[in-house]
Short mmCIF file of C-alpha atoms in Angstrom, two decimals:
data_model
loop_
_atom_site.label_atom_id
_atom_site.label_comp_id
_atom_site.label_asym_id
_atom_site.label_seq_id
_atom_site.Cartn_x
_atom_site.Cartn_y
_atom_site.Cartn_z
CA MET A 1 17.85 -2.20 -11.62
CA GLN A 2 20.38 -4.62 -10.42
CA VAL A 3 23.45 -2.39 -11.15
CA ILE A 4 21.77 0.44 -9.41
CA ILE A 5 21.02 -1.59 -6.22
CA LYS A 6 24.36 -3.18 -6.14
CA LYS A 7 26.13 0.19 -6.43
CA ILE A 8 23.98 1.62 -3.62
CA ALA A 9 24.50 -1.42 -1.47
CA TRP A 10 28.42 -1.19 -2.19
CA LEU A 11 28.30 2.30 -0.90
CA MET A 12 26.30 1.42 2.25
CA GLN A 13 28.72 -1.53 2.96
CA LYS A 14 31.86 0.69 2.90
CA THR A 15 30.43 3.62 4.80
CA MET A 16 28.55 1.64 7.39
CA GLN A 17 30.62 -1.49 7.69
CA THR A 18 27.70 -3.87 7.10
CA SER A 19 27.60 -7.19 5.44
CA ALA A 20 26.94 -7.66 1.64
CA SER A 21 23.57 -9.52 2.35
CA GLU A 22 21.96 -6.95 4.67
CA SER A 23 23.44 -4.08 2.54
CA LEU A 24 21.87 -5.58 -0.55
CA ASN A 25 18.44 -5.94 1.06
CA ALA A 26 18.46 -2.35 2.33
CA ALA A 27 19.21 -1.05 -0.97
CA GLY A 28 16.52 -3.13 -2.56
CA ASN A 29 14.10 -1.70 0.07
CA ILE A 30 14.58 1.78 -1.68
CA PHE A 31 12.75 0.25 -4.79
CA ILE A 32 10.62 -2.70 -3.82
CA GLY A 33 8.78 -3.85 -0.81
CA GLN A 34 9.38 -5.88 2.37
CA THR A 35 8.72 -9.26 1.03
CA GLU A 36 10.21 -8.61 -2.50
CA ALA A 37 13.70 -7.27 -1.36
CA PRO A 38 14.71 -10.53 0.28
CA LEU A 39 14.12 -12.22 -2.77
CA MET A 40 17.45 -10.89 -4.01
CA ILE A 41 19.34 -12.56 -1.07
CA ARG A 42 17.21 -15.71 -0.84
CA PRO A 43 20.18 -18.09 -1.15
CA MET A 44 21.84 -16.28 1.69
CA ILE A 45 19.08 -16.14 4.25
CA LYS A 46 19.58 -19.64 5.54
CA ASP A 47 23.25 -18.75 6.36
CA MET A 48 22.84 -15.29 7.88
CA THR A 49 23.51 -14.52 11.32
CA LYS A 50 20.63 -13.22 13.77
CA SER A 51 21.83 -9.73 13.57
CA GLU A 52 21.55 -9.88 9.77
CA LEU A 53 18.24 -11.30 9.88
CA HIS A 54 17.15 -8.65 12.17
CA ALA A 55 18.48 -5.87 9.75
CA VAL A 56 16.65 -7.54 6.95
CA MET A 57 13.29 -7.36 8.76
CA THR A 58 13.90 -3.78 10.08
CA GLY A 59 14.56 -2.69 6.34
CA GLY A 60 11.23 -4.07 5.49
CA PHE A 61 9.42 -2.36 8.26
CA ALA A 62 11.11 0.99 7.82
CA THR A 63 10.34 1.46 4.10
CA ILE A 64 7.54 1.30 1.72
CA ALA A 65 7.32 -0.32 -1.82
CA GLY A 66 7.76 2.16 -4.72
CA SER A 67 4.44 0.68 -6.08
CA VAL A 68 2.42 2.36 -3.43
CA LEU A 69 3.89 5.75 -3.62
CA GLY A 70 1.53 6.56 -6.51
CA ALA A 71 -1.50 6.00 -4.28
CA TYR A 72 -0.19 8.36 -1.46
CA ILE A 73 0.63 10.98 -4.08
CA PHE A 74 -2.83 10.67 -5.29
CA PHE A 75 -4.14 11.39 -1.83
CA GLY A 76 -2.31 14.72 -2.09
CA ILE A 77 0.83 13.71 -0.07
CA SER A 78 4.07 15.51 -1.20
CA ALA A 79 5.77 13.35 -4.01
CA SER A 80 9.23 14.79 -3.25
CA HIS A 81 9.01 14.19 0.47
CA LEU A 82 7.80 10.56 -0.23
CA LEU A 83 10.69 9.94 -2.47
CA SER A 84 13.23 11.53 -0.12
CA ALA A 85 11.77 9.32 2.85
CA SER A 86 12.12 6.23 0.70
CA VAL A 87 15.80 6.93 0.13
CA MET A 88 16.58 8.18 3.61
CA SER A 89 15.03 5.34 5.52
CA ALA A 90 17.11 2.78 3.86
CA PRO A 91 20.33 3.41 5.44
CA ALA A 92 18.66 4.76 8.62
CA ALA A 93 17.01 1.27 9.03
CA LEU A 94 20.46 -0.41 8.65
CA ALA A 95 21.92 1.86 11.29
CA ILE A 96 19.13 1.53 13.73
CA ALA A 97 19.00 -2.25 13.39
CA LYS A 98 22.87 -2.51 14.09
CA LEU A 99 22.22 -0.29 17.21
CA PHE A 100 19.36 -2.50 18.41
CA TYR A 101 21.05 -5.88 17.54
CA PRO A 102 24.72 -5.46 17.16
CA GLU A 103 26.63 -8.22 15.32
CA THR A 104 28.38 -10.66 17.49
CA GLU A 105 28.88 -13.42 14.96
CA GLU A 106 30.99 -13.82 11.72
CA SER A 107 29.09 -13.15 8.61
CA LYS A 108 29.38 -15.62 5.78
CA HIS A 109 28.63 -12.73 3.31
CA VAL A 110 31.27 -10.00 3.39
CA ASP A 111 32.20 -9.53 -0.22
CA ILE A 112 29.50 -7.78 -2.20
CA ASP A 113 31.50 -8.37 -5.51
CA ASN A 114 31.06 -12.03 -5.05
CA ILE A 115 27.27 -11.86 -5.19
CA ASP A 116 25.47 -12.17 -8.31
CA LEU A 117 21.96 -10.62 -8.52
CA PRO A 118 19.82 -12.52 -11.06
CA LYS A 119 18.04 -10.63 -13.52
CA GLY A 120 14.24 -11.17 -13.36
CA SER A 121 11.27 -10.35 -15.67
CA PHE A 122 10.05 -7.59 -13.43
CA VAL A 123 12.04 -5.08 -12.45
CA PRO A 124 4.93 3.40 18.92
CA THR A 125 3.50 6.83 19.38
CA PHE A 126 5.55 7.44 22.49
CA SER A 127 8.78 7.01 20.74
CA PHE A 128 7.88 9.42 17.98
CA ARG A 129 6.78 12.08 20.46
CA PHE A 130 10.07 11.72 22.33
CA LEU A 131 12.16 11.90 19.39
CA SER A 132 10.44 14.65 17.46
CA SER A 133 9.74 16.96 20.57
CA TRP A 134 12.51 19.18 19.55
CA VAL A 135 11.11 19.89 16.03
CA LEU A 136 7.33 19.32 16.24
CA SER A 137 4.96 22.06 17.37
CA GLN A 138 3.40 21.05 20.70
CA GLU A 139 -0.11 21.99 19.44
CA ASP A 140 0.23 19.52 16.63
CA CYS A 141 1.85 16.64 18.61
CA ARG A 142 -1.62 15.00 19.47
CA LEU A 143 -2.75 14.78 15.85
CA VAL A 144 0.59 13.53 14.62
CA ALA A 145 0.84 10.96 17.33
CA GLU A 146 -2.80 9.83 16.32
CA LEU A 147 -1.40 9.14 12.73
CA ILE A 148 1.39 7.27 14.09
CA GLY A 149 -1.06 5.11 16.24
CA ILE A 150 -3.08 4.45 13.16
CA LYS A 151 -0.04 3.51 11.15
CA THR A 152 1.21 1.27 13.71
CA PHE A 153 -1.92 -0.78 14.55
CA LEU A 154 -3.78 -0.53 11.38
CA ASN A 155 -1.38 0.47 8.43
CA GLU A 156 0.24 3.53 6.78
CA PHE A 157 -2.32 3.62 4.01
CA VAL A 158 -5.11 4.38 6.31
CA ALA A 159 -2.88 6.95 8.28
CA TYR A 160 -1.72 8.59 4.80
CA GLU A 161 -5.48 9.10 3.93
CA ARG A 162 -6.14 10.79 7.27
CA LEU A 163 -3.10 13.16 6.91
CA ALA A 164 -4.41 13.93 3.34
CA GLY A 165 -7.43 15.04 4.94
CA PHE A 166 -5.64 17.30 7.41
CA ILE A 167 -3.67 18.88 4.41
CA GLY A 168 -6.93 19.40 2.59
CA ASN A 169 -8.39 21.24 5.66
CA ARG A 170 -5.52 23.54 5.68
CA GLN A 171 -5.98 24.16 1.96
CA MET A 172 -9.84 25.07 2.72
CA VAL A 173 -8.51 27.48 5.36
CA LEU A 174 -6.14 29.00 3.14
CA ASP A 175 -8.97 29.33 0.40
CA ASN A 176 -11.03 31.07 2.89
CA THR A 177 -8.47 33.97 3.39
CA CYS A 178 -6.87 32.23 6.28
CA ARG A 179 -9.83 32.15 8.48
CA SER A 180 -10.42 29.29 10.96
CA SER A 181 -12.30 26.47 9.51
CA GLY A 182 -14.29 25.86 12.80
CA GLY A 183 -14.48 22.30 13.74
CA SER A 184 -12.05 21.11 10.97
CA ARG A 185 -8.90 19.30 12.20
CA ILE A 186 -5.79 20.89 10.99
CA LEU A 187 -1.98 20.52 11.41
CA HIS A 188 -1.05 24.00 12.49
CA GLU A 189 2.37 23.94 10.87
CA VAL A 190 3.70 22.80 7.40
CA ARG A 191 6.78 21.37 9.19
CA SER A 192 4.26 19.07 11.09
CA GLU A 193 2.89 17.80 7.79
CA ILE A 194 6.37 17.13 6.72
CA ILE A 195 7.43 15.30 9.71
CA ALA A 196 4.20 13.12 9.61
CA THR A 197 4.89 12.29 5.98
CA TYR A 198 8.22 11.08 6.69
CA ALA A 199 7.34 9.25 10.02
CA LEU A 200 4.52 7.30 8.12
CA CYS A 201 6.81 6.17 5.16
CA GLY A 202 7.27 2.59 6.31
CA PHE A 203 5.69 -0.77 6.75
CA SER A 204 6.18 -0.80 10.45
CA ASN A 205 2.75 -2.01 11.61
CA VAL A 206 1.63 -4.82 13.56
CA GLY A 207 0.06 -6.64 10.45
CA SER A 208 3.39 -6.43 8.57
CA ILE A 209 5.00 -8.98 11.16
CA GLY A 210 2.73 -11.72 9.78
CA ILE A 211 3.39 -10.54 6.22
CA GLN A 212 7.25 -10.72 6.86
CA LEU A 213 7.18 -13.91 8.45
CA GLY A 214 5.02 -15.37 5.79
CA GLY A 215 7.41 -14.11 3.21
CA LEU A 216 10.73 -15.04 4.71
CA THR A 217 10.09 -18.17 6.45
CA PRO A 218 9.33 -20.21 3.14
CA MET A 219 12.65 -18.82 1.79
CA ALA A 220 14.65 -20.36 4.80
CA PRO A 221 12.29 -22.71 6.74
CA SER A 222 15.32 -23.78 9.19
CA ARG A 223 15.44 -20.18 10.33
CA ALA A 224 11.88 -19.87 11.35
CA GLY A 225 12.53 -19.67 14.91
CA ASP A 226 15.13 -17.07 14.57
CA LEU A 227 12.94 -14.89 12.26
CA ALA A 228 10.22 -15.02 14.81
CA SER A 229 12.29 -14.27 17.77
CA VAL A 230 13.47 -11.00 16.23
CA ALA A 231 10.32 -9.69 14.50
CA LEU A 232 9.03 -7.64 17.32
CA ARG A 233 12.31 -5.97 17.93
CA ALA A 234 12.67 -5.34 14.17
CA LEU A 235 9.29 -3.70 14.07
CA ILE A 236 10.28 -1.35 16.89
CA ALA A 237 13.55 -0.73 15.01
CA GLY A 238 11.79 0.01 11.92
CA SER A 239 9.40 2.49 13.57
CA ILE A 240 12.43 4.36 15.14
CA ALA A 241 14.18 4.53 11.85
CA CYS A 242 11.16 6.26 10.26
CA PHE A 243 10.79 8.65 13.20
CA THR A 244 14.68 9.48 12.92
CA THR A 245 14.32 10.41 9.10
CA ALA A 246 11.04 12.53 10.33
CA CYS A 247 13.24 14.33 12.80
CA ILE A 248 15.93 15.06 10.30
CA ALA A 249 13.41 16.34 7.79
CA GLY A 250 11.84 18.57 10.59
CA LEU A 251 15.19 19.96 11.39
CA LEU A 252 16.14 20.67 7.72
CA TYR A 253 12.80 22.26 7.03
CA ASP A 254 13.16 25.95 5.86
CA GLU A 255 10.01 28.03 6.01
CA ALA A 256 11.45 30.28 3.63
CA ASN A 257 10.96 27.70 0.74
CA TYR A 258 7.19 27.68 1.27
CA ASP A 259 4.57 30.18 0.29
CA ALA A 260 4.30 32.79 3.11
CA SER A 261 0.27 32.63 2.72
CA VAL A 262 0.46 28.96 3.70
CA VAL A 263 2.55 29.63 6.76
CA SER A 264 0.35 32.55 7.99
CA ILE A 265 -2.43 29.90 8.60
CA ASN A 266 -0.58 29.17 11.84
CA SER A 267 -1.47 32.50 13.26
CA THR A 268 -5.17 32.77 12.34
CA SER A 269 -6.45 29.17 12.74
CA THR A 270 -5.21 28.61 16.34
#
């Protein structure tokens, strides 16, 4: 795992011109969560610039831990889209973090080859609607915005459970020869379900601010003030990173790759 993370981090650093520490954290976020990934760079946190600290927190907000993917797959969420979102969100978070908080200081951790990874025993709704307005059906905007609100103010677990219900309702409509399911709430396009899957794939919720501060501050007590000062900005940046990957997924969606009977629900349930 350490070798894989280091290679991915090296690629990010070379292509995005980011520092070694923030690149390693971003790569780690693909596999582990918002408080576990920073453990890889724990000795460096106390010396990181504020821009780097912001990037570390943004990466945590924009991704989810691999350990929770199984729960979302169990709900009925597409495994392939969840895995794709996990990979795409890591570099997206790094890019958005640097746009939000550009580096103005000199990093002390620029050479990734000099960093040794120790081996362990275990391996806002408005912004979303604005960004996705080009690819999301207008009739589905309200439901997807509702999911984003649930994710932001509660958590992504509850939001994915609600999305699974929408997907189940669509399947019920399909099983009933594509007739309307009456009062059942349903996303009218498969594209909307895909966009929602990517948009929800991150820990960017209000509660995670406390989780990240609680996890990062003990690693570098002297940087507690800096971490607190960039937390809210990082939360917003992490949300936008998720929305960006969702928009890309919506743009790349090819209706021909899905069963025609599923797509035909759109014309009969509205």
